[in-house]
Coordinates of N, CA and C in Angstrom, one line a residue:
S10 N -0.1 -12.8 -9.2 CA -1.6 -13.0 -8.2 C -1.9 -14.7 -7.9
M11 N -2.7 -14.8 -7.2 CA -2.7 -16.1 -6.7 C -3.8 -16.5 -7.5
P12 N -4.2 -17.5 -8.2 CA -4.8 -17.8 -9.2 C -6.1 -18.5 -8.1
F13 N -7.5 -18.3 -8.7 CA -9.0 -18.3 -8.1 C -9.9 -18.4 -9.2
Q14 N -10.6 -19.3 -8.6 CA -12.2 -19.6 -9.7 C -12.8 -18.8 -9.0
F15 N -14.1 -18.4 -9.5 CA -15.4 -17.6 -8.9 C -16.3 -18.4 -9.8
S16 N -17.6 -18.1 -9.1 CA -18.6 -18.3 -9.9 C -20.1 -17.2 -9.1
I17 N -21.0 -17.2 -10.1 CA -22.2 -16.0 -9.5 C -23.3 -17.2 -9.4
R18 N -23.8 -16.8 -8.3 CA -25.0 -18.1 -8.0 C -26.2 -17.1 -7.2
E19 N -27.5 -17.8 -7.0 CA -28.3 -17.5 -6.5 C -28.0 -17.2 -5.2
Y20 N -28.7 -16.1 -4.4 CA -28.9 -16.2 -2.9 C -29.4 -17.3 -2.4
R21 N -29.0 -17.5 -1.3 CA -29.8 -18.8 -0.6 C -29.7 -18.1 0.7
P22 N -30.8 -18.8 1.7 CA -31.2 -18.3 3.2 C -30.0 -18.3 3.7
S23 N -29.2 -19.6 3.6 CA -27.5 -19.6 4.7 C -26.8 -18.3 4.4
D24 N -27.0 -17.6 3.3 CA -26.2 -15.8 3.0 C -26.5 -15.2 3.9
Q25 N -27.8 -15.2 4.2 CA -28.4 -14.2 5.1 C -26.6 -13.2 6.1
H26 N -26.3 -14.0 6.7 CA -25.4 -13.4 7.8 C -24.5 -12.5 6.7
V27 N -23.3 -13.3 5.9 CA -22.6 -12.9 5.3 C -23.1 -11.7 4.1
V28 N -24.4 -11.8 3.8 CA -24.7 -10.6 2.8 C -25.2 -9.7 3.5
T29 N -25.7 -9.5 4.8 CA -25.8 -8.4 5.8 C -24.5 -7.9 6.0
S30 N -23.9 -8.3 6.4 CA -22.1 -7.6 6.7 C -21.8 -7.1 5.2
L31 N -21.9 -8.0 4.5 CA -21.3 -7.0 3.1 C -22.0 -5.9 2.9
F32 N -23.4 -5.8 2.9 CA -24.2 -4.8 2.8 C -24.2 -3.6 3.6
C33 N -23.7 -4.0 4.5 CA -23.5 -2.9 5.6 C -22.0 -2.3 5.7
D34 N -20.7 -2.7 5.3 CA -19.5 -2.6 5.1 C -19.6 -1.9 3.8
G35 N -20.2 -2.1 2.9 CA -20.1 -1.9 1.7 C -20.8 -0.5 1.8
I36 N -22.2 0.1 2.3 CA -22.1 1.1 2.5 C -21.5 2.0 3.8
R37 N -21.0 1.8 4.5 CA -20.7 2.8 5.5 C -19.2 2.7 5.3
E38 N -18.4 2.5 4.2 CA -16.9 2.5 4.0 C -17.3 4.1 3.0
H39 N -18.1 4.5 2.7 CA -18.3 5.6 2.3 C -18.2 6.9 3.2
V40 N -18.4 6.9 4.6 CA -18.9 7.7 5.2 C -17.3 8.3 5.1
Y41 N -16.3 8.3 5.7 CA -15.1 8.8 5.4 C -14.7 9.6 3.9
P42 N -14.9 9.4 2.9 CA -14.8 9.7 1.8 C -15.7 11.1 1.3
A43 N -16.7 10.7 2.3 CA -18.1 11.9 2.0 C -17.5 12.7 2.9
F44 N -17.0 12.5 4.0 CA -16.6 13.2 4.9 C -15.4 14.3 4.4
F45 N -14.3 13.7 3.6 CA -13.4 14.5 3.2 C -13.6 15.4 2.1
K46 N -15.0 15.1 1.0 CA -15.7 15.8 0.5 C -16.1 17.0 1.0
A47 N -17.0 16.5 2.0 CA -17.7 17.2 2.5 C -16.7 19.2 2.9
M48 N -15.6 18.4 3.8 CA -14.5 19.2 4.5 C -14.1 20.3 3.4
S49 N -13.7 19.5 2.0 CA -13.0 20.0 1.3 C -14.0 21.2 0.2
H50 N -15.2 21.3 0.6 CA -16.1 22.1 0.0 C -15.5 23.8 0.3
P51 N -15.7 24.7 -0.7 CA -15.3 26.0 -0.2 C -16.0 26.7 0.8
D52 N -17.6 26.4 1.0 CA -18.7 26.8 1.8 C -17.8 26.5 3.2
H53 N -17.8 24.9 3.5 CA -17.9 24.5 4.6 C -15.7 24.9 4.9
I54 N -15.2 25.0 4.2 CA -13.9 25.6 4.3 C -14.0 26.7 5.2
G55 N -15.0 27.5 4.1 CA -15.0 29.4 5.1 C -15.4 29.3 6.6
I56 N -16.8 28.2 6.4 CA -17.0 28.3 7.7 C -16.1 27.7 9.1
A57 N -15.4 26.6 8.7 CA -14.2 26.0 9.5 C -13.2 27.4 9.9
L58 N -12.9 28.0 9.1 CA -11.9 28.9 9.3 C -13.1 30.2 10.1
S59 N -14.1 30.7 10.1 CA -14.6 31.8 10.8 C -14.7 30.9 12.0
I60 N -15.5 29.7 12.1 CA -15.5 29.3 13.6 C -14.0 29.4 14.1
S61 N -13.4 28.8 13.9 CA -11.8 28.7 14.1 C -11.3 30.1 14.8
M62 N -11.9 31.1 14.0 CA -11.3 32.7 14.6 C -12.2 33.4 15.4
A63 N -13.3 32.5 15.7 CA -14.4 32.9 16.7 C -14.0 32.3 17.8
G64 N -13.4 31.2 17.8 CA -12.9 30.1 18.7 C -11.4 31.2 19.4
Y65 N -10.4 31.6 18.5 CA -9.7 32.1 18.5 C -9.8 33.7 19.3
V66 N -10.7 34.1 18.9 CA -11.3 35.8 19.9 C -12.2 35.4 21.0
L67 N -12.5 34.6 21.4 CA -13.5 34.5 22.0 C -12.6 33.5 23.4
G68 N -11.8 33.3 23.0 CA -10.6 32.4 24.0 C -9.3 33.4 24.5
G69 N -9.8 34.8 23.9 CA -8.5 35.5 24.3 C -7.4 35.5 23.7
S70 N -7.2 35.0 22.2 CA -6.2 35.3 21.2 C -5.6 33.4 21.5
S71 N -6.6 32.4 22.0 CA -5.7 31.4 22.4 C -6.3 30.3 21.0
Y72 N -4.7 30.1 20.5 CA -5.1 28.9 19.7 C -5.5 27.6 19.9
F73 N -5.4 27.2 21.0 CA -6.2 25.8 21.5 C -7.7 26.1 21.3
Q74 N -8.1 27.2 22.0 CA -9.4 27.3 21.6 C -10.0 27.7 19.9
A75 N -9.2 28.0 19.0 CA -9.2 28.0 17.7 C -9.3 26.7 17.6
L76 N -8.2 26.2 17.5 CA -8.4 24.3 17.2 C -9.4 24.0 18.0
L77 N -9.9 24.0 19.1 CA -11.2 23.3 19.5 C -12.6 23.3 18.8
F78 N -12.8 24.6 18.4 CA -13.6 25.2 18.2 C -13.9 24.6 16.4
G79 N -13.0 24.9 15.9 CA -12.8 24.2 14.3 C -12.8 22.6 14.4
S80 N -12.1 21.9 15.6 CA -12.2 20.5 15.5 C -13.9 20.2 15.7
A81 N -14.7 21.0 16.9 CA -16.0 21.0 17.0 C -17.1 20.6 15.8
W82 N -16.8 21.8 14.7 CA -17.2 21.7 13.1 C -16.8 20.7 12.6
A83 N -15.9 20.2 12.6 CA -15.3 18.8 11.7 C -16.1 17.8 12.3
G84 N -16.4 17.5 13.3 CA -16.9 16.1 14.1 C -18.5 16.7 13.7
L85 N -18.7 17.8 13.8 CA -20.5 17.9 13.5 C -20.8 17.3 12.0
I86 N -19.7 17.6 10.9 CA -19.8 17.3 9.3 C -19.3 16.1 9.8
Y87 N -18.5 15.3 10.2 CA -18.6 13.8 10.4 C -19.6 13.0 10.8
Y88 N -20.5 13.6 12.3 CA -21.6 13.1 12.5 C -22.6 13.3 11.1
C89 N -22.6 14.1 10.7 CA -23.6 14.3 10.0 C -23.8 13.4 8.5
C90 N -22.5 13.1 8.2 CA -21.7 11.8 6.8 C -22.2 10.8 7.3
H91 N -22.3 10.2 8.7 CA -22.3 9.3 9.1 C -23.6 9.1 9.3
E92 N -24.7 9.7 9.4 CA -25.8 9.4 10.0 C -26.8 9.3 8.8
I93 N -26.0 10.4 7.4 CA -26.8 9.9 6.3 C -26.5 8.6 5.5
Y94 N -25.3 7.8 6.2 CA -25.0 6.6 5.4 C -25.7 5.7 6.5
D95 N -25.7 6.1 7.5 CA -25.9 5.0 8.6 C -28.0 4.7 8.5
G96 N -28.1 5.7 8.6 CA -29.8 6.2 8.2 C -30.5 5.4 7.0
Y97 N -29.6 5.1 6.4 CA -29.7 4.0 4.9 C -29.6 2.7 5.0
V98 N -28.4 2.8 5.8 CA -28.6 0.9 6.1 C -29.5 0.6 7.0
A99 N -30.2 1.6 7.8 CA -31.0 1.2 9.0 C -32.6 1.1 8.0
R100 N -32.2 1.8 7.0 CA -33.6 1.6 6.6 C -33.9 0.8 6.2
R101 N -32.6 0.1 4.5 CA -32.4 -1.1 3.7 C -32.9 -2.4 4.9
L102 N -32.1 -2.5 6.3 CA -32.3 -3.6 7.0 C -33.5 -4.0 7.7
N103 N -34.2 -2.7 7.4 CA -35.4 -2.9 8.1 C -36.6 -3.2 7.1
T104 N -36.5 -2.7 5.8 CA -37.4 -3.0 4.6 C -37.1 -4.3 3.6
D105 N -36.5 -4.1 2.9 CA -36.4 -4.9 1.4 C -35.0 -6.2 2.0
M106 N -34.3 -5.4 3.3 CA -33.0 -6.9 3.3 C -33.9 -7.4 4.6
A107 N -34.3 -7.0 5.1 CA -35.3 -7.7 6.1 C -35.6 -9.4 5.4
D108 N -36.2 -8.8 4.9 CA -36.7 -10.4 4.0 C -36.4 -11.1 2.7
I109 N -35.0 -11.1 2.3 CA -34.7 -11.5 0.9 C -35.0 -12.2 0.1
G110 N -35.7 -13.2 0.7 CA -36.0 -14.1 0.1 C -37.6 -13.6 -0.5
A111 N -38.6 -13.0 0.1 CA -39.6 -12.6 -0.5 C -39.5 -11.5 -1.1
N112 N -38.8 -10.5 -1.1 CA -38.7 -9.3 -1.8 C -37.9 -9.2 -3.0
Y113 N -36.8 -10.6 -3.2 CA -35.9 -10.7 -4.3 C -36.6 -11.6 -5.1
L114 N -35.9 -13.4 -4.0 CA -36.3 -14.0 -4.8 C -37.8 -14.9 -5.3
E115 N -38.5 -14.1 -4.4 CA -40.0 -14.6 -4.7 C -40.9 -13.6 -5.9
N116 N -39.9 -12.5 -5.7 CA -40.3 -11.2 -6.8 C -39.5 -11.3 -8.0
P117 N -40.4 -11.8 -9.2 CA -39.8 -12.1 -10.4 C -39.1 -11.0 -11.3
D118 N -39.5 -9.3 -10.6 CA -39.1 -8.5 -11.3 C -37.7 -7.7 -10.5
N119 N -37.3 -8.7 -9.4 CA -36.1 -8.0 -8.7 C -35.7 -9.3 -8.5
G120 N -33.7 -9.4 -8.2 CA -33.0 -10.0 -8.1 C -32.0 -10.5 -7.3
F121 N -30.8 -11.1 -6.9 CA -30.4 -11.1 -5.4 C -28.8 -12.2 -5.8
W122 N -28.1 -11.7 -6.2 CA -27.1 -13.1 -6.7 C -25.5 -12.4 -5.8
V123 N -25.1 -13.6 -5.2 CA -23.6 -13.7 -4.6 C -22.8 -14.1 -5.2
L124 N -21.2 -13.6 -5.3 CA -20.4 -14.1 -5.6 C -19.1 -15.0 -5.0
E125 N -19.2 -16.0 -5.5 CA -18.0 -17.1 -4.9 C -17.1 -17.1 -5.2
A126 N -15.9 -17.1 -4.8 CA -14.3 -17.1 -5.0 C -13.8 -18.9 -3.6
D127 N -13.4 -19.4 -5.4 CA -12.5 -20.5 -4.7 C -11.1 -20.4 -4.8
V128 N -10.4 -20.8 -3.7 CA -9.2 -20.5 -3.7 C -8.7 -22.1 -3.1
K129 N -8.1 -22.9 -3.6 CA -7.4 -24.0 -3.0 C -8.0 -24.8 -2.5
G130 N -9.9 -24.8 -3.4 CA -10.6 -26.0 -2.9 C -12.0 -25.4 -1.8
R131 N -11.4 -24.0 -1.2 CA -12.2 -23.4 -0.4 C -13.2 -22.1 -0.7
S132 N -14.3 -22.3 -0.7 CA -15.4 -21.4 -1.2 C -15.5 -20.5 -0.4
K133 N -16.0 -19.1 -0.7 CA -15.9 -18.0 0.1 C -17.1 -17.0 -0.6
V134 N -18.2 -16.6 0.0 CA -18.6 -15.4 -0.5 C -18.0 -13.9 -0.5
V135 N -17.8 -13.7 -1.6 CA -16.9 -12.3 -1.5 C -17.5 -11.1 -2.3
G136 N -18.9 -11.3 -2.7 CA -19.4 -9.9 -3.0 C -20.6 -10.3 -3.3
M137 N -21.5 -9.4 -3.6 CA -22.9 -9.5 -4.1 C -23.7 -8.4 -4.5
V138 N -24.9 -8.8 -5.5 CA -25.4 -7.8 -6.3 C -26.9 -7.8 -6.3
R139 N -27.9 -6.9 -5.8 CA -29.1 -7.3 -5.7 C -29.6 -6.0 -6.4
Y140 N -30.6 -6.3 -7.6 CA -31.6 -5.7 -8.2 C -33.0 -5.4 -7.9
G141 N -33.2 -4.0 -7.6 CA -34.8 -4.1 -7.5 C -35.0 -2.5 -7.6
E142 N -35.9 -2.3 -6.7 CA -36.0 -0.5 -6.6 C -35.0 0.0 -6.0
M143 N -34.0 -0.6 -4.8 CA -33.0 -0.1 -4.5 C -32.0 -0.9 -4.9
S144 N -30.8 -0.9 -5.8 CA -29.7 -1.7 -6.0 C -28.6 -1.4 -5.3
H145 N -27.7 -2.3 -5.1 CA -26.2 -2.5 -4.8 C -25.5 -3.6 -5.0
I146 N -24.4 -3.4 -5.4 CA -22.9 -3.9 -5.7 C -22.1 -3.7 -4.6
V147 N -21.0 -4.8 -4.1 CA -19.7 -4.7 -3.4 C -19.3 -6.0 -3.6
V148 N -18.0 -5.7 -3.1 CA -17.0 -6.8 -3.9 C -16.3 -6.4 -2.2
V149 N -16.0 -7.2 -1.3 CA -14.8 -6.9 -0.1 C -13.5 -7.1 -0.7
F150 N -12.9 -5.6 -0.1 CA -11.8 -5.2 -0.3 C -10.2 -5.7 -0.8
P151 N -10.2 -7.3 -0.1 CA -9.0 -8.1 -1.0 C -9.5 -8.5 -2.4
W152 N -10.9 -8.7 -2.4 CA -11.0 -9.2 -3.9 C -11.9 -8.2 -5.0
R153 N -11.0 -6.7 -5.0 CA -11.4 -5.6 -5.5 C -10.1 -5.8 -6.8
R154 N -10.4 -5.0 -7.8 CA -9.0 -4.5 -8.8 C -9.1 -6.2 -9.7
K155 N -10.0 -7.0 -9.9 CA -9.7 -8.6 -10.2 C -10.9 -8.9 -11.0
N156 N -12.0 -7.2 -11.6 CA -12.7 -7.5 -12.5 C -13.6 -8.4 -12.0
L157 N -14.1 -8.3 -10.5 CA -15.7 -9.6 -10.1 C -16.5 -8.5 -9.9
G158 N -16.3 -7.0 -9.9 CA -17.5 -6.3 -9.9 C -18.0 -6.2 -11.2
S159 N -17.1 -5.9 -12.1 CA -17.6 -5.9 -13.6 C -18.5 -6.9 -13.8
Q160 N -18.6 -8.2 -13.6 CA -19.2 -9.4 -13.4 C -20.3 -9.4 -13.2
L161 N -20.3 -8.7 -11.7 CA -21.2 -8.6 -10.9 C -22.8 -7.8 -11.6
M162 N -21.9 -6.9 -12.1 CA -22.8 -5.4 -12.6 C -23.4 -5.8 -14.4
R163 N -22.5 -6.8 -15.1 CA -22.7 -7.5 -16.1 C -24.5 -8.3 -16.0
K164 N -24.2 -9.3 -14.6 CA -25.0 -10.3 -14.5 C -26.7 -9.7 -13.8
A165 N -26.3 -8.3 -13.8 CA -27.6 -7.5 -13.2 C -28.2 -6.7 -14.5
L166 N -27.4 -6.5 -15.5 CA -27.5 -5.7 -16.6 C -28.3 -7.0 -17.2
D167 N -28.1 -7.9 -17.6 CA -28.2 -9.1 -18.3 C -29.3 -9.4 -17.5
F168 N -29.6 -9.4 -16.6 CA -31.4 -10.0 -15.9 C -32.2 -8.8 -16.4
C169 N -32.0 -7.6 -16.3 CA -32.6 -6.7 -16.2 C -32.9 -6.7 -18.4
K170 N -32.1 -7.2 -18.7 CA -32.3 -7.3 -20.2 C -33.1 -8.2 -20.6
E171 N -33.0 -9.1 -19.9 CA -34.2 -10.6 -20.5 C -35.5 -10.4 -19.5
R172 N -36.0 -9.3 -18.9 CA -37.3 -8.7 -18.2 C -37.6 -8.0 -19.2
G173 N -36.8 -7.7 -20.3 CA -37.4 -6.8 -21.5 C -37.6 -5.2 -20.9
Y174 N -36.6 -4.7 -19.8 CA -37.0 -3.7 -19.7 C -36.2 -2.0 -20.9
A175 N -36.8 -1.5 -20.7 CA -36.4 -0.1 -22.0 C -35.2 0.6 -21.2
R176 N -35.5 1.0 -20.1 CA -34.3 1.9 -19.7 C -34.3 1.7 -18.0
L177 N -33.1 1.5 -17.6 CA -32.6 1.8 -16.0 C -32.4 3.3 -15.6
V178 N -32.4 3.6 -14.6 CA -32.2 4.6 -13.8 C -31.5 4.1 -12.7
L179 N -30.3 4.8 -12.7 CA -29.3 4.4 -11.6 C -28.3 5.5 -10.5
D180 N -28.6 6.0 -9.3 CA -27.8 6.9 -9.0 C -26.6 6.6 -8.2
V181 N -25.1 7.1 -7.9 CA -24.2 7.0 -7.4 C -23.6 7.8 -6.5
S182 N -23.2 8.2 -5.6 CA -22.4 9.3 -4.6 C -21.4 9.5 -5.2
V183 N -21.2 10.8 -5.5 CA -19.5 11.6 -6.2 C -18.5 10.6 -5.2
P184 N -18.9 10.6 -3.9 CA -17.3 9.8 -3.1 C -17.2 8.5 -3.7
Q185 N -18.2 7.8 -4.2 CA -17.8 6.6 -5.0 C -17.3 6.5 -5.8
K186 N -16.1 6.6 -5.9 CA -15.1 6.6 -7.0 C -15.1 5.5 -7.7
E187 N -14.6 4.3 -6.9 CA -14.5 2.9 -7.8 C -15.9 2.3 -8.1
A188 N -17.1 2.8 -7.5 CA -18.5 2.6 -8.0 C -18.6 3.6 -9.8
I189 N -18.1 4.3 -9.7 CA -18.1 5.4 -10.7 C -17.4 5.1 -12.3
S190 N -16.3 4.8 -11.6 CA -15.4 3.9 -12.3 C -15.8 2.3 -13.2
L191 N -16.3 1.5 -12.3 CA -16.8 0.2 -12.8 C -18.2 0.7 -13.4
F192 N -19.0 1.3 -13.3 CA -20.0 1.4 -14.3 C -19.7 1.7 -15.5
H193 N -18.5 2.8 -15.7 CA -17.9 3.2 -17.1 C -17.4 2.1 -17.4
K194 N -16.7 1.6 -17.0 CA -15.7 0.4 -17.5 C -16.8 -0.8 -18.1
S195 N -18.0 -1.1 -17.3 CA -18.6 -1.8 -17.7 C -19.8 -1.8 -18.7
W196 N -20.4 -0.3 -19.1 CA -20.9 -0.1 -19.8 C -20.0 0.0 -21.4
K197 N -19.0 0.6 -21.1 CA -18.2 0.2 -22.5 C -18.1 -0.9 -23.1
T198 N -17.9 -2.1 -22.4 CA -17.8 -3.6 -22.5 C -19.1 -3.8 -23.6
I199 N -20.2 -3.0 -22.9 CA -21.4 -3.3 -23.6 C -22.3 -2.1 -24.7
S200 N -21.2 -2.0 -25.2 CA -21.4 0.0 -25.8 C -22.7 -0.3 -27.0
Q201 N -22.6 -1.4 -27.4 CA -23.3 -1.9 -28.8 C -25.3 -1.9 -28.0
S202 N -25.5 -2.3 -27.1 CA -26.6 -2.3 -26.5 C -26.7 -1.3 -25.5
V203 N -26.2 -1.0 -24.8 CA -26.3 0.1 -23.7 C -26.0 1.9 -24.2
S204 N -26.3 2.5 -23.8 CA -26.1 3.9 -23.9 C -26.5 4.6 -22.5
F205 N -25.8 5.6 -22.5 CA -26.3 6.3 -21.1 C -25.7 7.8 -20.8
C206 N -26.3 8.6 -20.2 CA -25.9 10.0 -19.9 C -26.0 10.5 -18.6
G207 N -25.1 11.3 -18.1 CA -25.1 11.7 -16.6 C -25.2 13.0 -16.4
Q208 N -26.1 13.1 -15.0 CA -26.1 14.5 -15.0 C -26.3 14.8 -13.2
I209 N -25.7 15.8 -12.5 CA -25.6 15.6 -11.0 C -27.0 15.9 -10.3
H210 N -27.6 15.6 -9.9 CA -28.3 15.9 -8.7 C -27.8 15.9 -7.1
L211 N -29.1 16.5 -6.4 CA -28.0 17.1 -4.9 C -29.3 16.0 -4.1
Y212 N -28.6 15.5 -2.9 CA -29.1 15.2 -1.9 C -28.9 15.9 -0.5
I213 N -29.4 16.0 0.1 CA -29.5 17.2 1.0 C -30.2 16.7 2.1
A214 N -29.3 16.3 3.7 CA -29.5 15.5 5.0 C -28.3 16.5 5.9
H215 N -29.2 16.7 6.9 CA -28.6 17.4 8.1 C -27.5 18.6 7.8
Q216 N -28.2 19.0 6.8 CA -27.3 20.4 6.1 C -25.9 20.1 5.2
I217 N -25.8 19.2 4.9 CA -24.6 18.2 4.1 C -24.9 17.9 2.9
T218 N -24.6 18.4 1.8 CA -24.7 18.1 0.3 C -23.8 17.3 0.0
I219 N -24.7 15.9 -0.4 CA -23.6 14.7 -1.6 C -24.4 14.7 -2.6
H220 N -23.9 15.0 -3.5 CA -23.6 14.7 -4.9 C -24.1 13.6 -5.4
F221 N -24.8 13.3 -6.4 CA -25.3 12.1 -6.8 C -25.3 12.4 -8.4
I222 N -24.7 11.3 -9.3 CA -24.9 11.0 -10.4 C -25.4 10.2 -10.9
N223 N -26.4 11.0 -11.9 CA -27.8 10.2 -12.3 C -27.3 9.3 -13.8
Y224 N -27.6 8.0 -14.2 CA -26.7 7.5 -14.8 C -28.5 7.2 -16.1
K225 N -28.7 7.2 -17.0 CA -29.9 6.6 -17.7 C -29.2 5.4 -18.9
I226 N -30.1 4.2 -18.2 CA -29.1 3.2 -19.6 C -30.3 2.7 -20.3
N227 N -30.5 3.3 -22.3 CA -31.1 2.9 -22.6 C -31.2 2.0 -23.4
Y228 N -31.8 0.8 -23.2 CA -31.6 -0.3 -24.3 C -32.4 -0.4 -25.8
Q229 N -31.1 -0.8 -26.4 CA -31.6 -0.5 -27.8 C -32.3 -1.6 -28.4

């Protein structure tokens, strides 16, 4: 692989456009995994089969009508999944992400950092991590699987430890398999100072259930 250097620095106002794009893309990429996860749920499979059968019967034994009804149900599921994540993006862009300087840099309890990669002398922002009431980590696709996410995670955890926090609570949706893997991997490297446990929570919107794993990090 091509050698590169990277550095993590605090957010600057000039980063606003790129971090907004990173944030939006990082959230919306979970729509398809959530959709396929929802479609594979036994209850949704049963509903899809029932709706397709209804279309078949109402269409006078029409396979096309059955396919049409089934596709309409799949479309509704996708729309609901899209609305869950897109709604979250809209809320964040209108609240804390609307003024990163005031909500993160000027608040001593919050932090916002970007990850810059240097390839052949050119510097480019390829990741970000923000810590506050709502936290988020994202690394662009071409730069994943290079241990950069772990570095961003460590930055946020070190920040929290420096602030003297006794416990952190973090939620991640089940479709975010890479994020779950990252959290487990990151915490194993600091197992002497951090312990965690997990349990399943439910988030229901537009009749679609998204499972969240709730992690509690206790500093020793």
